[in-house]
mmCIF file of C-alpha atoms in Angstrom:
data_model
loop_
_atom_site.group_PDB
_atom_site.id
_atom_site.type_symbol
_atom_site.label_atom_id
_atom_site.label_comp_id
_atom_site.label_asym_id
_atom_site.label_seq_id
_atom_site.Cartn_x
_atom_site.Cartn_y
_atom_site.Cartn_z
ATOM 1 C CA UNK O 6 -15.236 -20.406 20.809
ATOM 2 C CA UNK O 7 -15.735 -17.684 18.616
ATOM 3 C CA UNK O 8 -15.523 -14.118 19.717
ATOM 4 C CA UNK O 9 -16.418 -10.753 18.399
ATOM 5 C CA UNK O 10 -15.261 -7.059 19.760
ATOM 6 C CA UNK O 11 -16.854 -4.211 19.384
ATOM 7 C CA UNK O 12 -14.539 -1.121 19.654
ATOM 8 C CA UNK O 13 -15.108 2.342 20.048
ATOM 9 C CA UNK O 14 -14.951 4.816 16.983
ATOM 10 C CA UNK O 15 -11.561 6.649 16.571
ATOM 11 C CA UNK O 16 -11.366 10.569 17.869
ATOM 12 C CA UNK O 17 -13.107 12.330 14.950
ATOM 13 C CA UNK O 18 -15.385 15.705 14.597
ATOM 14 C CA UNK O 19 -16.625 13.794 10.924
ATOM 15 C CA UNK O 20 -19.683 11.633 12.487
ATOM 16 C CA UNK O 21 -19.869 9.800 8.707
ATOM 17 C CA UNK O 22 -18.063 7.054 10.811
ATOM 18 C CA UNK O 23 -19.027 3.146 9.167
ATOM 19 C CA UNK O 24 -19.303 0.200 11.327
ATOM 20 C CA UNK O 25 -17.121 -2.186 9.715
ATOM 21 C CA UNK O 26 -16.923 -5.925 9.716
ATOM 22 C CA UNK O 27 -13.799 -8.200 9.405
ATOM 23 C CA UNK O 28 -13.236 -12.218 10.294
ATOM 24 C CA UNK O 29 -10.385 -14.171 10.141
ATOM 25 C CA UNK O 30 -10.921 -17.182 8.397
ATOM 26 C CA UNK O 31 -7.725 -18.806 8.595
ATOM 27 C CA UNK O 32 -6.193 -21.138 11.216
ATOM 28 C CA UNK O 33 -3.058 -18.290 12.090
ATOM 29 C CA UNK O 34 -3.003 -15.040 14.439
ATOM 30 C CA UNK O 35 -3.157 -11.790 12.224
ATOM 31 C CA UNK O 36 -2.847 -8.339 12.786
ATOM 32 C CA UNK O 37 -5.614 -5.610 12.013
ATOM 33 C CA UNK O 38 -3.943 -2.286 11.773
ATOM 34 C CA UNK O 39 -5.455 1.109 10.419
ATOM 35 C CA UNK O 40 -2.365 3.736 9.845
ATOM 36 C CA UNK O 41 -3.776 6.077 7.699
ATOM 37 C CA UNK O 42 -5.885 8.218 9.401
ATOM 38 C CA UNK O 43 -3.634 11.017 11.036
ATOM 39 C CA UNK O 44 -3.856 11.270 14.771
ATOM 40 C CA UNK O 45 -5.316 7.761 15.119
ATOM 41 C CA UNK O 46 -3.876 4.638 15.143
ATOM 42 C CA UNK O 47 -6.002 1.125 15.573
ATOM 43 C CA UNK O 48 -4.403 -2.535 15.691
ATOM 44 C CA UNK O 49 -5.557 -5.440 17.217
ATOM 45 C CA UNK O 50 -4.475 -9.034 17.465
ATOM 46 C CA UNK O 51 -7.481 -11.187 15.530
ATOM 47 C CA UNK O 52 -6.867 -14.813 16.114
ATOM 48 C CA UNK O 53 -8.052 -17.520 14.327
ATOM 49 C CA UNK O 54 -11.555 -17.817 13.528
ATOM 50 C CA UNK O 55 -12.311 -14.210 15.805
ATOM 51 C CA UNK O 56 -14.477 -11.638 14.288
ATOM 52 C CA UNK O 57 -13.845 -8.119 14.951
ATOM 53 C CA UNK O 58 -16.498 -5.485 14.382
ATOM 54 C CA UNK O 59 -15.170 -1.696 14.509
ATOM 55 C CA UNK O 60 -16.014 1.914 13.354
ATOM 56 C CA UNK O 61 -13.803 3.797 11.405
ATOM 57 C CA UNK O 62 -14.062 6.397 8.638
ATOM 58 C CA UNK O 63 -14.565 5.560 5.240
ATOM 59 C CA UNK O 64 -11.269 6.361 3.630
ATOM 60 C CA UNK O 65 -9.538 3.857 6.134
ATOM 61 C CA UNK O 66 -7.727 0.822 4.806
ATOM 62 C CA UNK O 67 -7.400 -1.536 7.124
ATOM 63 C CA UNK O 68 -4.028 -3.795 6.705
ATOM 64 C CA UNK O 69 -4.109 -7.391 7.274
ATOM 65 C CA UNK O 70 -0.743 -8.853 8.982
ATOM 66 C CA UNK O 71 -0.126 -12.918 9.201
ATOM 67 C CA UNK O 72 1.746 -13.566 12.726
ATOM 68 C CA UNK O 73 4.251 -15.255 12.077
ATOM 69 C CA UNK O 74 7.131 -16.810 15.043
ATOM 70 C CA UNK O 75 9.327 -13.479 14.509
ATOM 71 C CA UNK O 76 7.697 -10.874 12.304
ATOM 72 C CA UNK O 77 4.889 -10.297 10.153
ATOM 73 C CA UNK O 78 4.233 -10.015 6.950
ATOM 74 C CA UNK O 79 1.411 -7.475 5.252
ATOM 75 C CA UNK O 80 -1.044 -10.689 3.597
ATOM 76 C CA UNK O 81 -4.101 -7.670 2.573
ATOM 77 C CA UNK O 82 -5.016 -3.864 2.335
ATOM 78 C CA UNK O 83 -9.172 -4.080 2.430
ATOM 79 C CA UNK O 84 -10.766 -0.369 1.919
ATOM 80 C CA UNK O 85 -12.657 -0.243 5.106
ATOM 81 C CA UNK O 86 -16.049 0.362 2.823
ATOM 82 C CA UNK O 87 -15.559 -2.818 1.418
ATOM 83 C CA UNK O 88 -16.110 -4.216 5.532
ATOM 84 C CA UNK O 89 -18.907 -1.760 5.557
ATOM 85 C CA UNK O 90 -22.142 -3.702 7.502
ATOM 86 C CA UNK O 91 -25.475 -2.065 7.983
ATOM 87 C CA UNK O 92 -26.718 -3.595 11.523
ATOM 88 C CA UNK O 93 -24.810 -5.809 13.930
ATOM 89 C CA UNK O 94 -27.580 -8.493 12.328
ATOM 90 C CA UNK O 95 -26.386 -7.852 8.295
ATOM 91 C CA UNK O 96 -23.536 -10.220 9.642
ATOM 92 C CA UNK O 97 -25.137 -12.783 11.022
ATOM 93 C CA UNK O 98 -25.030 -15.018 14.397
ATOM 94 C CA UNK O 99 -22.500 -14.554 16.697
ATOM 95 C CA UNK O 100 -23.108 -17.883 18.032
#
């Protein structure tokens, strides 16, 4: 069953927010965590085959963790522009 969130946009006065697209393609749990936007923090768990669509401003990197049994382990930075969709239908069925 594949899912897909939407989340809300982090706290910001700068309304150049980006809607953002990212999909886990691989058969383990990973992490999703922006840190690098001061006064806002975003992770969420993203588990295999999940999409996750989010807003976020355009000098975010969004970090890529592999769960693994007892840790994790930072597998990808991706500039958030580089995730950057036009329309919820740029990415395709949700089906």
């Amino acid at each position: 069953m594949n899912m897909t969130q939407l989340l809300n946009p982090p706290p910001s006065a700068d309304s150049n927010q980006i809607l953002c697209y990212f999909a886990n393609n691989t058969s383990q749990v990973q992490i999703a965590r922006i840190s690098n936007i001061p006064g806002w923090f975003f992770e969420r768990v993203v588990f295999p085959r999940q999409r996750l669509m989010f807003q976020a401003p355009p000098n975010a990197c969004l970090e890529i963790y592999t769960a693994e049994m007892v840790s994790s382990l930072l597998c990808d930075r991706i500039n958030c522009t580089r995730l950057q969709v036009e329309s919820l239908t740029s990415v395709g069925s949700f089906c």
